[in-house]
Amino acid sequence: SMHWVAPLTVVLWGAAIPPADAHGAMIWPVTRNAFDRVLPQYSGGRNSLCNCGNQTSGCATGSRGVGLNGQACLYFSQGCMIGCAQCTNTDQQAGGMPRTNESNDCVRGNQPAGSTSMPTLPKRLWTMNLAAEEDSPDDVYRFHPWRAPGSAPVTDACGTAGGTIAKYAGPGHAVFSQVEVNGTTVRFGDKGSQVLPRGPPTVSWKVGSTVEVKWAMRFNHGGGYQYRLCSVSENLTEDCFQRTALDFDTGSQQLEWKNGTRMNVSNPQYVNEGVIPVGINWARNPIPFIFGARDECANATNANATDSTGMLCRQFRPPCQDNRWETTPGSNDPSDVSGACSGNWVDGVIVDRIILPDNIGPGLYVLGHRWDCEVSTCAACVTCRLTSHLRRPSAGNFTDLVNLC
């Protein structure tokens, strides 16, 4: 149990790490990246890749709508691999790249303390391509972000709008529509840490307390994630966020459906060896990836369905009762599949409790969420802009201030 100390005013952002077509973002606290959610064209999940199977008609977004309407899930980095000093910005294919290409396409250079140019993740925590023999030619994801959590570089600690520079826009989902809200304009290729409006704090938390956070996905490519803090008085860089990575209240991971129903994730998985920052837990994404693009995997009424090579379509057992999957409601892409809690899960969010350190001073902070995917181009953080502000009401209790940004 944590003890209560001085008040902390936290500015929260989220960073997720989507690949060619993996997209997700922290949705609570509501992030800076979701600043365009107030625009009429994005109401009801319309005109965005982030929330619904059908962008034209939208959908009932439920609890996801507060943080995923708009383009919050489109801030990421692509072409980022462990052992590289910087991202290539190019779109790696979802099937992985030959290891020779990967090592030739990146520039070696200074890395964070403790980082590695080789995979460190135990195979029990892989989330894609589990049938491959480790370090074999079939192990095509070995240099991708989740295989050494935190070691891959990013283009921006708060994500790049569209995931790359204009030269490499598309294919896949490296897209972003220019938006303007209250004088702030964000264009494709802009760096989130530089352009997103800071806004007032959205939640008030206490130093040393354990608090609830949520993130959600639209296109799933496995991997895992971590939450971190950086003071607003500093540049929002990976170095700053890594200095105050936050531990999970391990075992607290939950799924929350759009209607508010929750269930505990049984035996949630964490890893703190071979990670950056050294010794701080990363949580595995509990929603299993499904290879919907492979023949015989698009729709399945058999949880053990395989493709023509005999590889399981669904990569591991889902956390809820889930025996089938089909095309995501509203989508016209047969490879865009989801189950009750698998694939491109659009029906809910992932909830965690994180522990705020008791050795930092009160003030304004930015909370970052970094999702390291295991697919080829999942190698970046989407910064969600979350602000937190602490006030002491006359009654002496602390209250949450919601949606002030």
XYZ file of C-alpha atoms in Angstrom:
405
model
C 0.000 0.000 0.000
C 1.270 3.456 -0.879
C 1.232 6.351 1.523
C -0.189 9.763 0.717
C 2.219 12.610 0.273
C 2.220 16.045 -1.295
C -0.168 16.767 -4.135
C 0.943 16.128 -7.687
C -0.456 18.040 -10.616
C -0.002 15.735 -13.533
C -0.153 16.617 -17.163
C -0.805 13.320 -18.852
C -0.057 12.337 -22.341
C -0.255 9.009 -23.942
C 2.119 7.480 -26.326
C 1.287 4.511 -28.289
C 3.328 2.751 -30.775
C 1.465 1.760 -33.910
C 2.998 0.018 -36.913
C 1.852 0.158 -40.530
C -1.655 -0.484 -39.393
C -1.539 -0.874 -35.626
C -3.160 2.058 -33.902
C -4.042 2.762 -30.309
C -3.775 5.430 -27.647
C -4.254 6.187 -23.999
C -7.835 7.363 -23.570
C -7.917 8.136 -19.856
C -6.837 10.620 -18.824
C -7.864 12.268 -22.103
C -4.739 13.076 -24.086
C -3.365 16.056 -25.937
C -3.383 13.894 -29.040
C -7.178 13.837 -28.821
C -7.427 17.623 -29.043
C -9.358 17.398 -32.325
C -12.073 15.147 -30.827
C -14.227 18.260 -30.343
C -14.561 18.840 -34.099
C -18.054 17.991 -35.414
C -16.739 15.747 -38.200
C -15.357 13.304 -35.626
C -18.444 12.946 -33.458
C -19.709 9.396 -33.071
C -16.390 7.965 -34.242
C -16.842 9.202 -37.816
C -14.108 10.155 -40.301
C -11.291 8.602 -38.307
C -9.421 5.313 -38.227
C -9.413 5.256 -34.452
C -12.753 3.977 -33.236
C -15.200 2.301 -35.607
C -15.269 -0.288 -38.360
C -17.114 2.142 -40.627
C -15.690 5.662 -40.727
C -18.612 7.055 -42.670
C -21.466 6.025 -40.397
C -19.456 5.835 -37.172
C -20.614 3.640 -34.308
C -21.709 3.640 -30.685
C -18.340 4.522 -29.151
C -19.356 4.267 -25.501
C -16.479 4.711 -23.073
C -13.969 4.759 -25.951
C -15.402 7.949 -27.406
C -14.007 10.291 -24.762
C -10.420 9.692 -25.857
C -10.501 8.077 -29.311
C -12.854 10.188 -31.388
C -10.698 12.255 -33.702
C -7.160 11.241 -34.594
C -5.624 10.393 -31.212
C -4.484 6.970 -32.427
C -2.590 8.363 -35.442
C 0.459 9.654 -33.558
C 3.199 7.075 -33.800
C 6.600 6.239 -35.285
C 7.381 3.719 -37.984
C 10.563 2.086 -39.196
C 11.972 1.894 -35.653
C 14.062 -1.122 -34.665
C 16.084 -2.153 -31.648
C 19.780 -1.420 -32.020
C 19.155 1.568 -34.292
C 19.976 5.150 -33.347
C 16.956 6.499 -35.181
C 13.865 5.428 -37.105
C 14.003 5.016 -40.874
C 10.437 6.404 -41.264
C 9.821 3.698 -43.858
C 6.891 1.312 -43.733
C 7.992 -2.171 -42.774
C 5.607 -4.826 -43.962
C 3.410 -6.611 -41.443
C 5.071 -9.899 -42.329
C 8.408 -8.581 -41.128
C 11.578 -7.805 -43.046
C 14.533 -10.111 -43.576
C 17.006 -9.611 -40.781
C 19.752 -8.629 -43.229
C 17.646 -5.734 -44.502
C 16.754 -4.615 -41.020
C 20.340 -4.419 -39.845
C 21.405 -2.607 -43.013
C 18.579 -0.089 -42.958
C 19.369 1.466 -39.597
C 22.186 3.638 -38.346
C 23.912 2.450 -35.200
C 24.562 5.047 -32.574
C 24.217 6.108 -28.971
C 21.496 4.231 -27.133
C 19.824 4.689 -23.743
C 21.702 3.163 -20.828
C 21.093 -0.560 -20.698
C 19.558 -0.807 -24.152
C 20.449 -3.537 -26.577
C 20.777 -4.265 -30.254
C 19.604 -7.829 -29.718
C 16.218 -9.217 -28.664
C 15.766 -9.812 -24.948
C 12.095 -10.753 -24.604
C 11.366 -14.269 -23.270
C 9.477 -16.276 -25.871
C 6.582 -16.815 -23.454
C 5.795 -13.105 -23.905
C 5.921 -13.021 -27.703
C 2.612 -11.881 -29.143
C 3.140 -12.678 -32.847
C 4.736 -15.436 -34.904
C 4.936 -17.769 -31.927
C 5.527 -20.805 -34.142
C 8.897 -19.471 -35.322
C 12.097 -20.809 -33.855
C 13.917 -18.059 -31.987
C 16.714 -16.472 -34.047
C 15.812 -18.527 -37.136
C 15.145 -17.014 -40.598
C 11.422 -17.313 -39.785
C 11.856 -15.115 -36.698
C 11.105 -12.008 -38.756
C 10.117 -9.750 -35.847
C 13.275 -10.196 -33.811
C 14.508 -6.589 -34.248
C 11.097 -5.021 -33.764
C 10.239 -2.942 -30.696
C 8.503 -5.432 -28.403
C 11.369 -7.902 -28.671
C 13.457 -5.568 -26.439
C 10.890 -3.268 -24.755
C 11.990 0.368 -24.681
C 15.193 -0.129 -26.694
C 13.834 0.953 -30.089
C 14.115 4.649 -30.935
C 11.060 6.801 -31.693
C 10.585 9.797 -33.966
C 8.983 11.733 -31.121
C 8.181 10.891 -27.521
C 4.629 12.125 -28.076
C 4.256 10.574 -31.505
C 4.431 11.971 -35.019
C 1.141 12.859 -36.725
C 0.692 10.134 -39.342
C 3.694 8.212 -38.022
C 6.272 9.415 -40.528
C 7.341 12.219 -42.842
C 5.328 13.173 -45.915
C 7.729 11.309 -48.219
C 6.561 8.012 -46.749
C 2.861 8.741 -46.272
C 0.974 5.473 -46.792
C 0.470 2.755 -47.755
C -1.098 1.135 -44.755
C -2.414 3.650 -42.272
C 0.335 6.270 -42.260
C -2.304 8.959 -42.686
C -3.358 12.131 -40.906
C -5.794 14.899 -41.831
C -4.707 18.466 -41.140
C -6.821 19.921 -38.351
C -7.185 23.277 -36.643
C -8.729 23.764 -33.200
C -8.692 27.069 -31.331
C -5.697 28.357 -33.242
C -3.659 25.140 -33.081
C -2.979 23.513 -36.449
C -1.484 20.026 -36.747
C -0.316 18.641 -40.079
C 0.922 15.274 -41.274
C 4.489 14.743 -40.035
C 4.292 17.223 -37.142
C 5.893 16.096 -33.893
C 3.409 15.796 -31.050
C 5.784 17.143 -28.402
C 6.179 20.360 -30.391
C 2.713 21.140 -31.728
C 0.016 19.670 -29.494
C -1.662 22.169 -27.174
C -0.761 21.760 -23.529
C -4.211 22.666 -22.227
C -5.177 22.748 -18.552
C -4.800 19.655 -16.358
C -7.574 17.058 -16.661
C -7.024 15.038 -13.508
C -5.594 15.677 -10.078
C -3.520 12.957 -8.495
C -1.433 12.679 -5.353
C 2.244 11.880 -5.202
C 2.610 8.294 -3.973
C -0.929 7.260 -4.858
C -2.104 4.453 -7.116
C -4.277 5.704 -9.979
C -6.294 4.272 -12.861
C -5.398 4.696 -16.529
C -6.906 3.292 -19.732
C -5.860 2.739 -23.314
C -7.586 1.302 -26.361
C -6.677 0.019 -29.785
C -8.171 0.071 -33.237
C -5.631 -2.050 -35.135
C -3.823 -4.553 -32.969
C -0.294 -5.810 -33.434
C 0.453 -7.289 -30.049
C 3.394 -6.060 -28.010
C 3.238 -4.319 -24.668
C 3.230 -0.941 -22.999
C 4.423 1.291 -20.200
C 3.402 4.607 -18.616
C 5.951 7.342 -17.787
C 6.144 10.888 -16.415
C 8.048 13.981 -17.556
C 7.883 17.419 -15.970
C 6.311 20.122 -18.140
C 9.355 22.255 -17.374
C 11.525 19.879 -19.452
C 11.637 18.999 -23.120
C 9.349 16.048 -23.756
C 11.953 13.538 -24.846
C 12.377 9.793 -24.417
C 15.228 10.519 -22.010
C 12.940 12.589 -19.788
C 10.120 10.027 -19.806
C 12.478 7.133 -19.135
C 13.797 8.799 -15.980
C 10.362 8.432 -14.347
C 8.844 5.244 -15.707
C 5.932 4.103 -13.546
C 5.419 0.703 -12.023
C 2.144 -1.132 -12.410
C 0.016 -2.289 -9.528
C 0.704 -5.764 -10.862
C -2.352 -7.949 -11.175
C -4.723 -4.997 -11.585
C -5.119 -5.252 -15.382
C -8.767 -5.298 -16.486
C -10.876 -5.212 -19.615
C -13.697 -2.673 -19.764
C -16.352 -2.976 -22.450
C -17.959 0.081 -23.999
C -21.036 -0.321 -21.809
C -18.906 -0.106 -18.650
C -18.838 -3.848 -17.820
C -15.463 -4.942 -16.465
C -13.585 -8.168 -15.888
C -10.199 -8.862 -14.341
C -7.504 -10.227 -16.644
C -6.469 -13.550 -15.180
C -2.700 -13.833 -14.784
C -1.670 -10.606 -16.561
C 1.861 -10.742 -17.938
C 4.690 -8.328 -17.111
C 8.389 -8.195 -17.927
C 11.169 -6.216 -16.203
C 14.264 -7.978 -17.509
C 16.012 -6.783 -20.664
C 13.831 -3.665 -20.739
C 14.369 0.088 -20.803
C 14.270 1.739 -18.312
C 16.192 -1.009 -16.527
C 14.108 -2.974 -14.040
C 10.744 -1.245 -14.586
C 7.818 -3.441 -15.636
C 6.231 -3.399 -19.043
C 2.769 -4.994 -19.373
C 1.906 -7.354 -22.202
C -1.029 -6.343 -24.364
C -3.645 -8.909 -23.231
C -5.601 -8.848 -26.510
C -4.272 -11.517 -28.900
C -3.456 -10.595 -32.476
C -5.245 -12.476 -35.281
C -3.618 -12.876 -38.714
C -6.800 -11.846 -40.540
C -4.908 -11.156 -43.755
C -3.890 -14.806 -44.109
C -6.012 -17.276 -46.009
C -8.532 -19.164 -43.890
C -8.083 -16.703 -41.002
C -10.521 -13.966 -42.022
C -13.523 -15.536 -40.271
C -13.428 -18.458 -37.895
C -15.873 -20.304 -35.703
C -13.048 -22.475 -34.358
C -10.717 -20.879 -31.821
C -7.925 -23.167 -33.028
C -8.274 -22.212 -36.694
C -5.049 -22.296 -38.715
C -3.897 -20.897 -42.032
C -2.787 -23.079 -44.935
C 0.663 -23.562 -43.389
C -0.819 -24.861 -40.141
C -0.006 -21.718 -38.143
C -2.615 -20.654 -35.597
C -4.553 -17.615 -36.763
C -5.007 -16.315 -33.213
C -1.693 -15.931 -31.458
C -2.572 -16.807 -27.867
C -5.547 -17.517 -25.631
C -7.717 -14.417 -25.073
C -8.555 -13.232 -21.551
C -12.336 -13.656 -21.927
C -14.631 -16.361 -23.330
C -13.970 -15.928 -27.037
C -14.393 -18.852 -29.440
C -14.836 -17.120 -32.781
C -14.103 -13.965 -34.710
C -15.379 -12.196 -37.782
C -14.968 -8.981 -39.728
C -15.041 -5.999 -37.388
C -18.605 -4.558 -37.434
C -18.940 -1.933 -40.146
C -15.606 -2.720 -41.805
C -15.388 -3.746 -45.450
C -11.875 -5.159 -45.042
C -12.027 -8.953 -44.574
C -8.622 -8.919 -42.848
C -9.942 -6.477 -40.205
C -11.206 -9.068 -37.734
C -12.148 -9.056 -34.080
C -13.643 -11.342 -31.465
C -15.129 -10.797 -28.022
C -11.669 -9.785 -26.745
C -9.280 -10.556 -29.596
C -7.995 -9.139 -32.856
C -8.776 -5.500 -33.591
C -10.827 -5.175 -30.429
C -13.110 -2.149 -30.836
C -15.565 -3.065 -28.096
C -13.608 -1.912 -25.088
C -10.502 -0.605 -23.378
C -7.621 -1.941 -21.275
C -7.481 -0.664 -17.702
C -4.450 -0.605 -15.395
C -3.503 0.879 -12.055
C -0.123 2.589 -11.919
C 1.891 3.746 -8.909
C 2.979 7.375 -8.751
C 6.378 7.689 -7.045
C 6.513 9.381 -3.670
C 9.938 10.928 -4.263
C 8.981 13.548 -6.852
C 7.781 17.032 -6.096
C 4.310 18.413 -6.726
C 3.789 20.277 -9.999
C 2.705 19.855 -13.564
C 3.779 16.665 -15.328
C 3.111 14.937 -18.605
C 2.071 11.287 -18.476
C 3.245 9.299 -21.459
C 1.979 5.928 -22.682
C 4.347 4.024 -24.920
C 3.072 0.921 -26.737
C 5.845 -1.100 -28.322
C 4.281 -3.306 -30.989
C 5.784 -6.533 -32.201
C 4.945 -6.096 -35.857
C 7.469 -4.607 -38.214
C 6.613 -0.947 -38.051
C 5.313 -0.741 -34.476
C 8.108 1.183 -33.046
C 7.052 4.468 -31.661
C 5.060 6.249 -29.044
C 1.822 7.986 -29.637
C 1.662 10.783 -27.219
C -1.702 11.244 -25.725
C -2.150 14.614 -24.216
C -3.355 14.235 -20.714
C -3.161 16.961 -18.200
C -3.717 16.605 -14.489
C -4.357 19.314 -11.971
C -4.644 18.958 -8.218
C -6.870 21.186 -6.128
C -7.810 20.944 -2.483
C -11.503 21.704 -1.975
C -12.727 23.264 1.240
C -13.805 19.851 2.554
C -10.175 18.789 2.498
C -10.700 15.999 0.006
C -9.140 15.759 -3.412
C -11.431 15.499 -6.409
C -10.863 14.614 -10.000
C -11.260 17.364 -12.536
C -12.562 15.777 -15.686
C -12.372 16.888 -19.307
C -10.958 20.321 -18.719
C -8.727 20.060 -21.749
